[in-house]
PDB file of C-alpha atoms in Angstrom:
ATOM      1  CA  MET J 178     116.930  82.762 121.550  1.00  0.00           C
ATOM      2  CA  GLU J 179     119.189  82.672 118.526  1.00  0.00           C
ATOM      3  CA  ASP J 180     120.212  86.313 118.496  1.00  0.00           C
ATOM      4  CA  LEU J 181     119.946  89.655 120.295  1.00  0.00           C
ATOM      5  CA  SER J 182     117.210  91.010 118.019  1.00  0.00           C
ATOM      6  CA  LEU J 183     114.900  88.254 119.304  1.00  0.00           C
ATOM      7  CA  HIS J 184     115.827  88.997 122.938  1.00  0.00           C
ATOM      8  CA  ILE J 185     115.022  92.657 122.237  1.00  0.00           C
ATOM      9  CA  LEU J 186     111.626  91.726 120.761  1.00  0.00           C
ATOM     10  CA  ASP J 187     110.902  89.558 123.793  1.00  0.00           C
ATOM     11  CA  VAL J 188     111.819  92.180 126.394  1.00  0.00           C
ATOM     12  CA  VAL J 189     110.061  94.984 124.484  1.00  0.00           C
ATOM     13  CA  GLU J 190     106.885  92.872 124.551  1.00  0.00           C
ATOM     14  CA  ASN J 191     107.133  93.209 128.370  1.00  0.00           C
ATOM     15  CA  SER J 192     107.252  97.008 127.962  1.00  0.00           C
ATOM     16  CA  ILE J 193     104.161  96.814 125.746  1.00  0.00           C
ATOM     17  CA  ARG J 194     102.325  94.769 128.370  1.00  0.00           C
ATOM     18  CA  ALA J 195     103.393  97.404 130.923  1.00  0.00           C
ATOM     19  CA  ARG J 196     101.402  99.890 128.793  1.00  0.00           C
ATOM     20  CA  ALA J 197     104.419 101.914 127.655  1.00  0.00           C
ATOM     21  CA  SER J 198     103.728 104.627 125.106  1.00  0.00           C
ATOM     22  CA  ARG J 199     107.398 105.243 124.303  1.00  0.00           C
ATOM     23  CA  ILE J 200     110.055 102.543 124.027  1.00  0.00           C
ATOM     24  CA  GLU J 201     113.660 103.314 123.203  1.00  0.00           C
ATOM     25  CA  VAL J 202     116.182 100.651 122.184  1.00  0.00           C
ATOM     26  CA  THR J 203     119.852 101.615 121.995  1.00  0.00           C
ATOM     27  CA  LEU J 204     122.802  99.481 120.960  1.00  0.00           C
ATOM     28  CA  GLU J 205     126.176 101.010 121.711  1.00  0.00           C
ATOM     29  CA  GLU J 206     129.228  99.299 120.327  1.00  0.00           C
ATOM     30  CA  LYS J 207     132.667 100.085 121.699  1.00  0.00           C
ATOM     31  CA  LYS J 208     135.130  98.215 119.533  1.00  0.00           C
ATOM     32  CA  THR J 209     138.081  99.738 121.362  1.00  0.00           C
ATOM     33  CA  ASP J 210     136.828  98.360 124.695  1.00  0.00           C
ATOM     34  CA  ASN J 211     135.362  95.176 123.204  1.00  0.00           C
ATOM     35  CA  PHE J 212     131.797  95.553 124.461  1.00  0.00           C
ATOM     36  CA  LEU J 213     128.280  95.964 123.173  1.00  0.00           C
ATOM     37  CA  CYS J 214     125.732  97.663 125.424  1.00  0.00           C
ATOM     38  CA  LEU J 215     121.991  97.161 124.967  1.00  0.00           C
ATOM     39  CA  LEU J 216     119.646  99.648 126.621  1.00  0.00           C
ATOM     40  CA  ILE J 217     115.868  99.280 126.621  1.00  0.00           C
ATOM     41  CA  ILE J 218     114.034 102.200 128.215  1.00  0.00           C
ATOM     42  CA  ASP J 219     110.262 102.444 128.509  1.00  0.00           C
ATOM     43  CA  ASP J 220     107.723 104.706 130.172  1.00  0.00           C
ATOM     44  CA  GLY J 221     105.484 101.833 131.222  1.00  0.00           C
ATOM     45  CA  SER J 222     104.012 101.066 134.611  1.00  0.00           C
ATOM     46  CA  GLY J 223     107.412 100.247 136.154  1.00  0.00           C
ATOM     47  CA  MET J 224     108.110  97.921 139.055  1.00  0.00           C
ATOM     48  CA  ASP J 225     108.526  98.241 142.785  1.00  0.00           C
ATOM     49  CA  GLU J 226     111.741  97.111 144.497  1.00  0.00           C
ATOM     50  CA  GLU J 227     110.304  93.732 145.422  1.00  0.00           C
ATOM     51  CA  THR J 228     109.327  92.976 141.808  1.00  0.00           C
ATOM     52  CA  ILE J 229     112.729  94.110 140.471  1.00  0.00           C
ATOM     53  CA  LYS J 230     114.366  91.479 142.695  1.00  0.00           C
ATOM     54  CA  LEU J 231     112.077  88.770 141.313  1.00  0.00           C
ATOM     55  CA  VAL J 232     111.969  89.669 137.619  1.00  0.00           C
ATOM     56  CA  THR J 233     115.261  88.060 136.633  1.00  0.00           C
ATOM     57  CA  SER J 234     114.123  84.729 138.037  1.00  0.00           C
ATOM     58  CA  PRO J 235     112.640  82.344 135.454  1.00  0.00           C
ATOM     59  CA  PHE J 236     110.214  81.237 138.162  1.00  0.00           C
ATOM     60  CA  TYR J 237     108.510  84.606 138.344  1.00  0.00           C
ATOM     61  CA  SER J 238     105.829  86.130 136.141  1.00  0.00           C
ATOM     62  CA  SER J 239     103.725  89.231 136.701  1.00  0.00           C
ATOM     63  CA  LYS J 240     100.831  87.579 134.913  1.00  0.00           C
ATOM     64  CA  GLU J 241      98.043  86.164 137.007  1.00  0.00           C
ATOM     65  CA  GLY J 242      98.011  82.359 137.039  1.00  0.00           C
ATOM     66  CA  LYS J 243     101.423  82.116 135.337  1.00  0.00           C
ATOM     67  CA  TYR J 244     104.426  80.886 137.259  1.00  0.00           C
ATOM     68  CA  PHE J 245     107.227  81.154 134.732  1.00  0.00           C
ATOM     69  CA  GLY J 246     108.668  84.148 132.920  1.00  0.00           C
ATOM     70  CA  PHE J 247     111.792  83.610 130.886  1.00  0.00           C
ATOM     71  CA  GLY J 248     112.190  86.815 128.861  1.00  0.00           C
ATOM     72  CA  VAL J 249     114.292  88.954 131.199  1.00  0.00           C
ATOM     73  CA  SER J 250     116.114  85.995 132.724  1.00  0.00           C
ATOM     74  CA  LEU J 251     117.218  84.748 129.291  1.00  0.00           C
ATOM     75  CA  LEU J 252     118.549  88.183 128.332  1.00  0.00           C
ATOM     76  CA  LYS J 253     120.449  88.351 131.611  1.00  0.00           C
ATOM     77  CA  GLN J 254     121.848  84.884 130.996  1.00  0.00           C
ATOM     78  CA  ALA J 255     122.909  85.841 127.447  1.00  0.00           C
ATOM     79  CA  ALA J 256     124.827  88.856 128.806  1.00  0.00           C
ATOM     80  CA  LEU J 257     126.438  87.053 131.746  1.00  0.00           C
ATOM     81  CA  GLU J 258     127.493  84.127 129.551  1.00  0.00           C
ATOM     82  CA  THR J 259     129.781  86.565 127.715  1.00  0.00           C
ATOM     83  CA  GLU J 260     131.236  87.774 131.054  1.00  0.00           C
ATOM     84  CA  GLY J 261     129.089  90.861 130.618  1.00  0.00           C
ATOM     85  CA  GLU J 262     126.775  92.723 132.974  1.00  0.00           C
ATOM     86  CA  PHE J 263     123.054  93.117 133.531  1.00  0.00           C
ATOM     87  CA  GLU J 264     121.112  95.796 135.391  1.00  0.00           C
ATOM     88  CA  ILE J 265     117.487  96.799 135.865  1.00  0.00           C
ATOM     89  CA  ASP J 266     116.396 100.163 137.119  1.00  0.00           C
ATOM     90  CA  SER J 267     112.682 100.751 137.491  1.00  0.00           C
ATOM     91  CA  ASN J 268     110.307 103.096 139.254  1.00  0.00           C
ATOM     92  CA  LYS J 269     106.661 102.345 139.786  1.00  0.00           C
ATOM     93  CA  GLY J 270     104.578 104.648 137.623  1.00  0.00           C
ATOM     94  CA  VAL J 271     107.624 106.040 135.785  1.00  0.00           C
ATOM     95  CA  GLY J 272     109.134 103.287 133.684  1.00  0.00           C
ATOM     96  CA  THR J 273     111.911 100.739 133.383  1.00  0.00           C
ATOM     97  CA  LYS J 274     115.476 100.760 132.109  1.00  0.00           C
ATOM     98  CA  ILE J 275     117.213  97.512 131.266  1.00  0.00           C
ATOM     99  CA  LYS J 276     120.926  97.460 130.529  1.00  0.00           C
ATOM    100  CA  ALA J 277     122.750  94.395 129.208  1.00  0.00           C
ATOM    101  CA  VAL J 278     126.455  94.567 128.428  1.00  0.00           C
ATOM    102  CA  PHE J 279     128.086  91.905 126.253  1.00  0.00           C
ATOM    103  CA  LYS J 280     131.755  91.117 125.727  1.00  0.00           C
ATOM    104  CA  LYS J 281     131.916  91.171 121.958  1.00  0.00           C
ATOM    105  CA  ASP J 282     134.693  88.662 121.278  1.00  0.00           C
ATOM    106  CA  HIS J 283     133.458  86.063 123.794  1.00  0.00           C
ATOM    107  CA  PRO J 284     132.736  82.632 122.231  1.00  0.00           C
ATOM    108  CA  ASP J 285     129.198  82.755 123.713  1.00  0.00           C
ATOM    109  CA  MET J 286     128.389  86.170 122.245  1.00  0.00           C
ATOM    110  CA  LYS J 287     125.244  85.832 120.166  1.00  0.00           C
ATOM    111  CA  PRO J 288     124.873  87.512 116.773  1.00  0.00           C
ATOM    112  CA  ILE J 289     122.895  90.766 116.770  1.00  0.00           C
ATOM    113  CA  GLY J 290     120.401  89.404 114.224  1.00  0.00           C
ATOM    114  CA  ASP J 291     117.781  91.247 112.224  1.00  0.00           C
ATOM    115  CA  ILE J 292     117.085  94.378 114.290  1.00  0.00           C
ATOM    116  CA  MET J 293     115.302  95.956 111.304  1.00  0.00           C
ATOM    117  CA  LEU J 294     112.740  93.144 111.272  1.00  0.00           C
ATOM    118  CA  THR J 295     112.221  93.384 115.040  1.00  0.00           C
ATOM    119  CA  ILE J 296     111.563  97.143 114.836  1.00  0.00           C
ATOM    120  CA  GLN J 297     109.338  96.693 111.776  1.00  0.00           C
ATOM    121  CA  VAL J 298     107.210  94.022 113.460  1.00  0.00           C
ATOM    122  CA  LEU J 299     106.903  96.106 116.650  1.00  0.00           C
ATOM    123  CA  ARG J 300     105.907  99.280 114.832  1.00  0.00           C
ATOM    124  CA  LEU J 301     103.413  97.570 112.554  1.00  0.00           C
ATOM    125  CA  SER J 302     101.747  95.535 115.285  1.00  0.00           C
ATOM    126  CA  HIS J 303     101.628  98.408 117.806  1.00  0.00           C
ATOM    127  CA  PRO J 304     101.211 101.606 115.762  1.00  0.00           C
ATOM    128  CA  ASP J 305     100.001 103.506 118.833  1.00  0.00           C
ATOM    129  CA  ILE J 306     103.391 103.139 120.565  1.00  0.00           C
ATOM    130  CA  ASP J 307     106.436 105.271 119.713  1.00  0.00           C
ATOM    131  CA  PHE J 308     109.465 103.035 119.109  1.00  0.00           C
ATOM    132  CA  PHE J 309     112.958 104.490 118.818  1.00  0.00           C
ATOM    133  CA  TYR J 310     116.096 102.653 117.808  1.00  0.00           C
ATOM    134  CA  ASN J 311     119.599 104.100 118.106  1.00  0.00           C
ATOM    135  CA  PHE J 312     122.868 102.516 117.122  1.00  0.00           C
ATOM    136  CA  LYS J 313     126.148 104.044 118.199  1.00  0.00           C
ATOM    137  CA  SER J 314     129.590 102.798 117.362  1.00  0.00           C
ATOM    138  CA  ASP J 315     133.046 104.150 118.013  1.00  0.00           C
ATOM    139  CA  SER J 316     134.111 102.871 114.602  1.00  0.00           C
ATOM    140  CA  GLU J 317     131.943 105.365 112.695  1.00  0.00           C
TER     141      GLU J 317
ATOM    142  CA  MET D 564     122.707  95.838 111.368  1.00  0.00           C
ATOM    143  CA  ASN D 565     122.657  99.607 111.630  1.00  0.00           C
ATOM    144  CA  LEU D 566     119.295 101.147 110.714  1.00  0.00           C
ATOM    145  CA  LYS D 567     119.765 103.887 108.181  1.00  0.00           C
ATOM    146  CA  PRO D 568     117.404 106.850 107.664  1.00  0.00           C
ATOM    147  CA  GLU D 569     116.173 105.231 104.431  1.00  0.00           C
ATOM    148  CA  ASP D 570     115.283 102.056 106.360  1.00  0.00           C
ATOM    149  CA  LEU D 571     113.177 104.076 108.796  1.00  0.00           C
ATOM    150  CA  LYS D 572     111.559 105.824 105.827  1.00  0.00           C
ATOM    151  CA  LYS D 573     110.628 102.432 104.371  1.00  0.00           C
ATOM    152  CA  ILE D 574     109.033 101.413 107.683  1.00  0.00           C
ATOM    153  CA  SER D 575     107.078 104.684 107.796  1.00  0.00           C
ATOM    154  CA  GLU D 576     105.884 104.213 104.215  1.00  0.00           C
ATOM    155  CA  LYS D 577     104.795 100.684 105.024  1.00  0.00           C
ATOM    156  CA  MET D 578     102.854 101.970 108.021  1.00  0.00           C
ATOM    157  CA  GLU D 579     101.171 104.671 105.987  1.00  0.00           C
ATOM    158  CA  ALA D 580     100.235 102.123 103.343  1.00  0.00           C
ATOM    159  CA  SER D 581      98.650  99.972 106.011  1.00  0.00           C
ATOM    160  CA  THR D 582      96.187 102.497 107.341  1.00  0.00           C
ATOM    161  CA  ASN D 583      94.090  99.618 108.601  1.00  0.00           C
ATOM    162  CA  LEU D 584      96.585  99.080 111.404  1.00  0.00           C
ATOM    163  CA  ARG D 585      95.847 102.493 112.863  1.00  0.00           C
ATOM    164  CA  SER D 586      92.095 102.320 112.682  1.00  0.00           C
ATOM    165  CA  GLY D 587      90.053 101.076 115.590  1.00  0.00           C
ATOM    166  CA  ALA D 588      87.907  98.569 113.735  1.00  0.00           C
ATOM    167  CA  GLY D 589      88.509  95.916 111.150  1.00  0.00           C
ATOM    168  CA  ARG D 590      86.801  93.056 109.387  1.00  0.00           C
ATOM    169  CA  ALA D 591      89.374  90.643 110.770  1.00  0.00           C
ATOM    170  CA  LYS D 592      92.026  90.650 113.483  1.00  0.00           C
ATOM    171  CA  ILE D 593      95.258  88.646 113.387  1.00  0.00           C
ATOM    172  CA  THR D 594      97.018  88.192 116.721  1.00  0.00           C
ATOM    173  CA  VAL D 595     100.440  86.563 116.749  1.00  0.00           C
ATOM    174  CA  HIS D 596     101.536  85.090 120.077  1.00  0.00           C
ATOM    175  CA  MET D 597     104.820  86.773 120.981  1.00  0.00           C
ATOM    176  CA  GLY D 598     105.645  85.301 124.364  1.00  0.00           C
ATOM    177  CA  THR D 599     109.202  84.087 124.920  1.00  0.00           C
ATOM    178  CA  CYS D 600     108.151  80.618 123.748  1.00  0.00           C
ATOM    179  CA  GLY D 601     106.572  82.006 120.570  1.00  0.00           C
ATOM    180  CA  ILE D 602     109.533  84.236 119.717  1.00  0.00           C
ATOM    181  CA  ALA D 603     112.000  81.388 120.337  1.00  0.00           C
ATOM    182  CA  THR D 604     110.109  79.172 117.873  1.00  0.00           C
ATOM    183  CA  GLY D 605     109.763  81.725 115.070  1.00  0.00           C
ATOM    184  CA  ALA D 606     106.803  84.014 115.867  1.00  0.00           C
ATOM    185  CA  ARG D 607     108.591  87.027 114.377  1.00  0.00           C
ATOM    186  CA  ASP D 608     108.884  85.286 110.999  1.00  0.00           C
ATOM    187  CA  ILE D 609     105.233  84.245 111.248  1.00  0.00           C
ATOM    188  CA  MET D 610     104.256  87.868 111.872  1.00  0.00           C
ATOM    189  CA  LYS D 611     106.370  88.930 108.887  1.00  0.00           C
ATOM    190  CA  ALA D 612     104.673  86.272 106.726  1.00  0.00           C
ATOM    191  CA  PHE D 613     101.211  87.593 107.704  1.00  0.00           C
ATOM    192  CA  LEU D 614     102.334  91.170 106.998  1.00  0.00           C
ATOM    193  CA  ASP D 615     103.648  90.118 103.576  1.00  0.00           C
ATOM    194  CA  GLU D 616     100.321  88.427 102.779  1.00  0.00           C
ATOM    195  CA  LEU D 617      98.446  91.522 103.924  1.00  0.00           C
ATOM    196  CA  GLU D 618     100.600  93.783 101.797  1.00  0.00           C
ATOM    197  CA  ALA D 619     100.165  91.533  98.751  1.00  0.00           C
ATOM    198  CA  SER D 620      96.383  91.420  99.244  1.00  0.00           C
ATOM    199  CA  GLY D 621      96.008  95.207  99.454  1.00  0.00           C
ATOM    200  CA  GLN D 622      93.377  94.775 102.187  1.00  0.00           C
ATOM    201  CA  LYS D 623      92.838  97.771 104.485  1.00  0.00           C
ATOM    202  CA  ASP D 624      90.386  96.338 106.987  1.00  0.00           C
ATOM    203  CA  ILE D 625      92.559  93.795 108.798  1.00  0.00           C
ATOM    204  CA  LEU D 626      94.002  94.569 112.224  1.00  0.00           C
ATOM    205  CA  PHE D 627      97.310  93.213 113.441  1.00  0.00           C
ATOM    206  CA  THR D 628      98.531  92.863 116.978  1.00  0.00           C
ATOM    207  CA  THR D 629     100.597  90.660 119.255  1.00  0.00           C
ATOM    208  CA  THR D 630      99.923  89.011 122.563  1.00  0.00           C
ATOM    209  CA  GLY D 631     101.891  86.955 125.056  1.00  0.00           C
ATOM    210  CA  CYS D 632     102.105  83.288 125.897  1.00  0.00           C
ATOM    211  CA  ALA D 633      98.779  81.473 125.764  1.00  0.00           C
ATOM    212  CA  GLY D 634     100.036  78.708 128.052  1.00  0.00           C
ATOM    213  CA  LEU D 635     100.354  76.287 125.143  1.00  0.00           C
ATOM    214  CA  CYS D 636     104.098  76.651 124.578  1.00  0.00           C
ATOM    215  CA  SER D 637     104.529  73.276 122.876  1.00  0.00           C
ATOM    216  CA  HIS D 638     102.094  74.418 120.152  1.00  0.00           C
ATOM    217  CA  GLU D 639     104.039  77.566 119.232  1.00  0.00           C
ATOM    218  CA  PRO D 640     104.309  79.421 116.942  1.00  0.00           C
ATOM    219  CA  MET D 641     100.636  80.303 117.259  1.00  0.00           C
ATOM    220  CA  ALA D 642      98.238  82.926 115.947  1.00  0.00           C
ATOM    221  CA  THR D 643      94.598  83.729 116.615  1.00  0.00           C
ATOM    222  CA  ILE D 644      92.354  84.775 113.744  1.00  0.00           C
ATOM    223  CA  GLU D 645      89.146  86.577 114.561  1.00  0.00           C
ATOM    224  CA  ILE D 646      86.633  87.437 111.875  1.00  0.00           C
ATOM    225  CA  GLN D 647      84.163  90.112 112.988  1.00  0.00           C
ATOM    226  CA  GLY D 648      81.131  88.513 114.611  1.00  0.00           C
ATOM    227  CA  GLU D 649      82.696  85.030 114.840  1.00  0.00           C
ATOM    228  CA  SER D 650      84.600  83.151 117.535  1.00  0.00           C
ATOM    229  CA  PRO D 651      88.392  83.474 117.437  1.00  0.00           C
ATOM    230  CA  VAL D 652      90.278  80.473 116.046  1.00  0.00           C
ATOM    231  CA  LYS D 653      93.708  79.435 117.329  1.00  0.00           C
ATOM    232  CA  TYR D 654      96.209  78.157 114.773  1.00  0.00           C
ATOM    233  CA  VAL D 655      99.220  76.202 116.004  1.00  0.00           C
ATOM    234  CA  HIS D 656     102.616  74.921 114.809  1.00  0.00           C
ATOM    235  CA  LEU D 657     102.622  77.639 112.181  1.00  0.00           C
ATOM    236  CA  THR D 658     104.950  77.803 109.202  1.00  0.00           C
ATOM    237  CA  LYS D 659     105.197  80.373 106.421  1.00  0.00           C
ATOM    238  CA  GLU D 660     103.349  77.959 104.125  1.00  0.00           C
ATOM    239  CA  LYS D 661     100.517  77.511 106.650  1.00  0.00           C
ATOM    240  CA  VAL D 662     100.282  81.296 107.008  1.00  0.00           C
ATOM    241  CA  LYS D 663      99.707  81.647 103.267  1.00  0.00           C
ATOM    242  CA  THR D 664      96.896  79.089 103.361  1.00  0.00           C
ATOM    243  CA  ILE D 665      95.300  80.527 106.514  1.00  0.00           C
ATOM    244  CA  PHE D 666      95.396  84.054 105.147  1.00  0.00           C
ATOM    245  CA  LYS D 667      93.882  83.021 101.839  1.00  0.00           C
ATOM    246  CA  GLU D 668      91.241  80.643 103.214  1.00  0.00           C
ATOM    247  CA  HIS D 669      90.258  82.038 106.606  1.00  0.00           C
ATOM    248  CA  VAL D 670      91.135  85.747 106.596  1.00  0.00           C
ATOM    249  CA  MET D 671      90.060  86.375 103.009  1.00  0.00           C
ATOM    250  CA  ASN D 672      87.303  83.798 102.538  1.00  0.00           C
ATOM    251  CA  GLY D 673      86.114  83.051 106.085  1.00  0.00           C
ATOM    252  CA  LYS D 674      86.803  79.327 105.825  1.00  0.00           C
ATOM    253  CA  ILE D 675      88.593  77.807 108.835  1.00  0.00           C
ATOM    254  CA  VAL D 676      91.710  75.778 107.956  1.00  0.00           C
ATOM    255  CA  GLU D 677      90.887  72.864 110.219  1.00  0.00           C
ATOM    256  CA  GLU D 678      94.122  70.897 109.784  1.00  0.00           C
ATOM    257  CA  SER D 679      96.129  73.778 111.331  1.00  0.00           C
ATOM    258  CA  ALA D 680      93.555  74.864 113.917  1.00  0.00           C
ATOM    259  CA  LEU D 681      93.641  73.906 117.585  1.00  0.00           C
ATOM    260  CA  GLY D 682      90.133  75.105 118.289  1.00  0.00           C
ATOM    261  CA  ARG D 683      87.767  78.009 118.673  1.00  0.00           C
ATOM    262  CA  GLY D 684      87.805  80.412 121.589  1.00  0.00           C
ATOM    263  CA  SER D 685      90.173  82.446 123.710  1.00  0.00           C
ATOM    264  CA  GLU D 686      92.676  81.282 126.311  1.00  0.00           C
ATOM    265  CA  ARG D 687      91.471  84.045 128.618  1.00  0.00           C
ATOM    266  CA  VAL D 688      88.460  83.427 130.790  1.00  0.00           C
ATOM    267  CA  GLY D 689      86.042  86.273 131.480  1.00  0.00           C
TER     268      GLY D 689
END
């Protein structure tokens, strides 16, 4: 993936497949602490503890007959490559929260990309789902 | 990078203008494959190109949606066009130029663009 907006699109597509009706994407920039935090929260079908352990492996997919799933693992890799952090919290039947923290000035930090286009494509192709996007920065 | 209230207003206006996207039935359905492989090879721009063509055409009876990986990653970016009452057709190795042709020929006039098509049918069995 070239930028974070494409990672977001990819991971949100997982939320859509998990039948979420509300998906919230938040980017929080802390210039003073040199990090960018991405949060994706959905109210989809969620995962049990066993699945949470597997989901960051590229050799796991929840889809029947499919043995690879790169979306979450690539986002995790993108965060860890910047010496950042990655966490998943999920409850079956409640939803999933994915948190990826990036070190902003790291040479491997990807550009944020066209978030507007990602949100536009998601809203237009899935008008029955409520998408929310928040951007917070300590510089504003 | 930061979405402003006016940007969200523009998105809302675009959605209202495309009432076809909210309705349950349409003359044609365009499905862009948005698996990781599709997104990495430009599926978002392909979706945008279809949306631009739709907007320019003023059509209100065309449905848009996305789906995941069809298991044909080396053929991405891909889209499936389904005209009501006909078999779905898979288009592969899409570019913005191909999207223009496919929209004009297949979506608007019902003529399959064979040079960009992989075949008829769905990747899902049953």
